[in-house]
């Protein structure tokens, strides 16, 4: 694959999938802005990238906040150069059955996933359209197809798929592609918290999940980073508006 050094932003890059994506993009030769709620929490990822000879910047921002999202993109452009790769990965869960779900549970999830992706993308696309090149990757989920206890999260992740397709339609003529990745179960702090919430030891929880997955294992953050690397590559310019399920099998 041909490679060219670009400036990338990875939201929620302090840990989990975002950290693996940030490290992978740095390995591909891109300068990477690691964005997360708390700037100091990004330092681990930045240090790992720098130790491996890569170039990274820690940026603290709540992606759901209009001013913070714009300021984060402005800072990246000032320090690293115009960002032309954006991975909207920041996420939270507030799971509950519908009858117990509060408005705050609903709003929190919508705010990070949908509003955060909208705000970061609106700010970053200005640089991409100017450069006549860009790659946007949004993290959806198999939960977009429906998942008990996740009416808020499922709605947000399905919404992201619609947003992705519309971005592909609007931005294609500027050389910008937009695609979504819908992971199945990936072992991270997010899924570990779910195991804790339902009171199942983490190793047992993963084993039970793996038994339902055709490739007979749970996913790891690097599985998602591999898919991101494909979508953001120079050679993927004719792939846009797609949703790829990275779930170890054909069914979500
Ligand atoms: P994670 O370990 O919980 O990491 C998410 C990161 O996003 C955290 O560092 C978190 O910061 C950050 N974040 C939360 N709200 C933010 C905000 N408003 N602004 C900036 N950063 C924020 O989650 P993960 O498992 O790596 O998941 C990454 C993405 O993949 C999410 O969008 C998730 O929905 C999606 N996904 C995950 C799975 C899975 O099985 N793990 C499956 C399907 C989809 P704090 O630590 O400070 O909260």
Tab-separated table of C-alpha atoms and ligand atoms in Angstrom, residues 11-18 35-38 41 61-64 88-93 112-113 139-142 153 157 182-191, ligand 1:
chain	number	residue	atom	x	y	z
A	11	UNK	CA	-10.800	10.709	19.883
A	12	UNK	CA	-11.006	8.609	23.028
A	13	UNK	CA	-7.359	7.764	22.359
A	14	UNK	CA	-6.275	7.449	25.991
A	15	UNK	CA	-7.064	3.747	26.200
A	16	UNK	CA	-8.774	0.743	24.632
A	17	UNK	CA	-9.572	0.789	20.938
A	18	UNK	CA	-8.590	4.458	20.542
A	35	UNK	CA	-7.785	13.413	22.138
A	36	UNK	CA	-9.511	12.423	25.351
A	37	UNK	CA	-11.483	14.064	28.152
A	38	UNK	CA	-8.438	14.618	30.313
A	41	UNK	CA	-4.821	10.560	30.489
A	61	UNK	CA	-11.289	17.889	25.120
A	62	UNK	CA	-14.879	16.834	25.671
A	63	UNK	CA	-15.870	16.066	22.084
A	64	UNK	CA	-19.517	16.795	22.884
A	88	UNK	CA	-14.358	9.338	15.953
A	89	UNK	CA	-13.893	6.713	18.639
A	90	UNK	CA	-14.726	8.409	21.971
A	91	UNK	CA	-17.576	6.602	23.637
A	92	UNK	CA	-19.468	5.883	26.819
A	93	UNK	CA	-22.194	3.471	27.883
A	112	UNK	CA	-20.643	11.802	23.223
A	113	UNK	CA	-21.335	9.505	20.272
A	139	UNK	CA	-16.923	3.779	15.500
A	140	UNK	CA	-20.369	2.211	15.335
A	141	UNK	CA	-21.162	-1.138	16.987
A	142	UNK	CA	-22.994	-4.406	16.457
A	153	UNK	CA	-26.305	3.273	22.750
A	157	UNK	CA	-24.548	3.676	16.985
A	182	UNK	CA	-19.039	-1.768	13.846
A	183	UNK	CA	-17.080	-3.885	16.316
A	184	UNK	CA	-18.480	-6.884	18.079
A	185	UNK	CA	-17.101	-7.729	21.511
A	186	UNK	CA	-13.657	-6.178	22.048
A	187	UNK	CA	-11.844	-6.677	25.362
A	188	UNK	CA	-11.414	-3.160	26.827
A	189	UNK	CA	-12.264	-1.237	29.986
A	190	UNK	CA	-15.729	-0.664	28.505
A	191	UNK	CA	-16.589	-4.372	28.252
B	1	LIG	P1	-13.179	2.712	26.493
B	1	LIG	O1	-12.080	1.777	26.877
B	1	LIG	O2	-14.219	3.041	27.497
B	1	LIG	O3	-12.488	4.056	25.937
B	1	LIG	C1	-13.272	5.146	25.535
B	1	LIG	C2	-12.469	6.389	25.690
B	1	LIG	O4	-13.283	7.504	25.272
B	1	LIG	C3	-12.059	6.668	27.150
B	1	LIG	O5	-10.702	7.018	27.232
B	1	LIG	C4	-12.968	7.825	27.532
B	1	LIG	O6	-12.420	8.719	28.495
B	1	LIG	C5	-13.116	8.547	26.197
B	1	LIG	N1	-14.237	9.461	26.216
B	1	LIG	C6	-15.471	9.270	26.767
B	1	LIG	N2	-16.227	10.359	26.617
B	1	LIG	C7	-15.468	11.283	25.989
B	1	LIG	C8	-15.695	12.615	25.570
B	1	LIG	N3	-16.864	13.225	25.778
B	1	LIG	N4	-14.697	13.280	24.936
B	1	LIG	C9	-13.504	12.682	24.732
B	1	LIG	N5	-13.225	11.413	25.103
B	1	LIG	C10	-14.191	10.727	25.733
B	1	LIG	O7	-13.969	2.175	25.221
B	1	LIG	P2	-13.546	1.190	24.010
B	1	LIG	O8	-14.064	-0.145	24.337
B	1	LIG	O9	-12.131	1.384	23.647
B	1	LIG	O10	-14.505	1.766	22.861
B	1	LIG	C11	-14.087	2.706	21.883
B	1	LIG	C12	-15.217	2.930	20.899
B	1	LIG	O11	-15.590	1.684	20.291
B	1	LIG	C13	-16.489	3.494	21.529
B	1	LIG	O12	-17.102	4.392	20.646
B	1	LIG	C14	-17.333	2.259	21.710
B	1	LIG	O13	-18.702	2.586	21.778
B	1	LIG	C15	-16.970	1.476	20.484
B	1	LIG	N6	-17.224	0.034	20.596
B	1	LIG	C16	-16.602	-0.724	21.554
B	1	LIG	C17	-16.871	-2.084	21.624
B	1	LIG	C18	-16.215	-2.986	22.638
B	1	LIG	O14	-16.591	-4.180	22.708
B	1	LIG	N7	-15.267	-2.520	23.444
B	1	LIG	C19	-17.778	-2.669	20.745
B	1	LIG	C20	-18.406	-1.874	19.792
B	1	LIG	C21	-18.117	-0.526	19.723
B	1	LIG	P3	-12.692	8.500	30.055
B	1	LIG	O15	-11.905	7.301	30.428
B	1	LIG	O16	-12.155	9.755	30.685
B	1	LIG	O17	-14.153	8.313	30.220
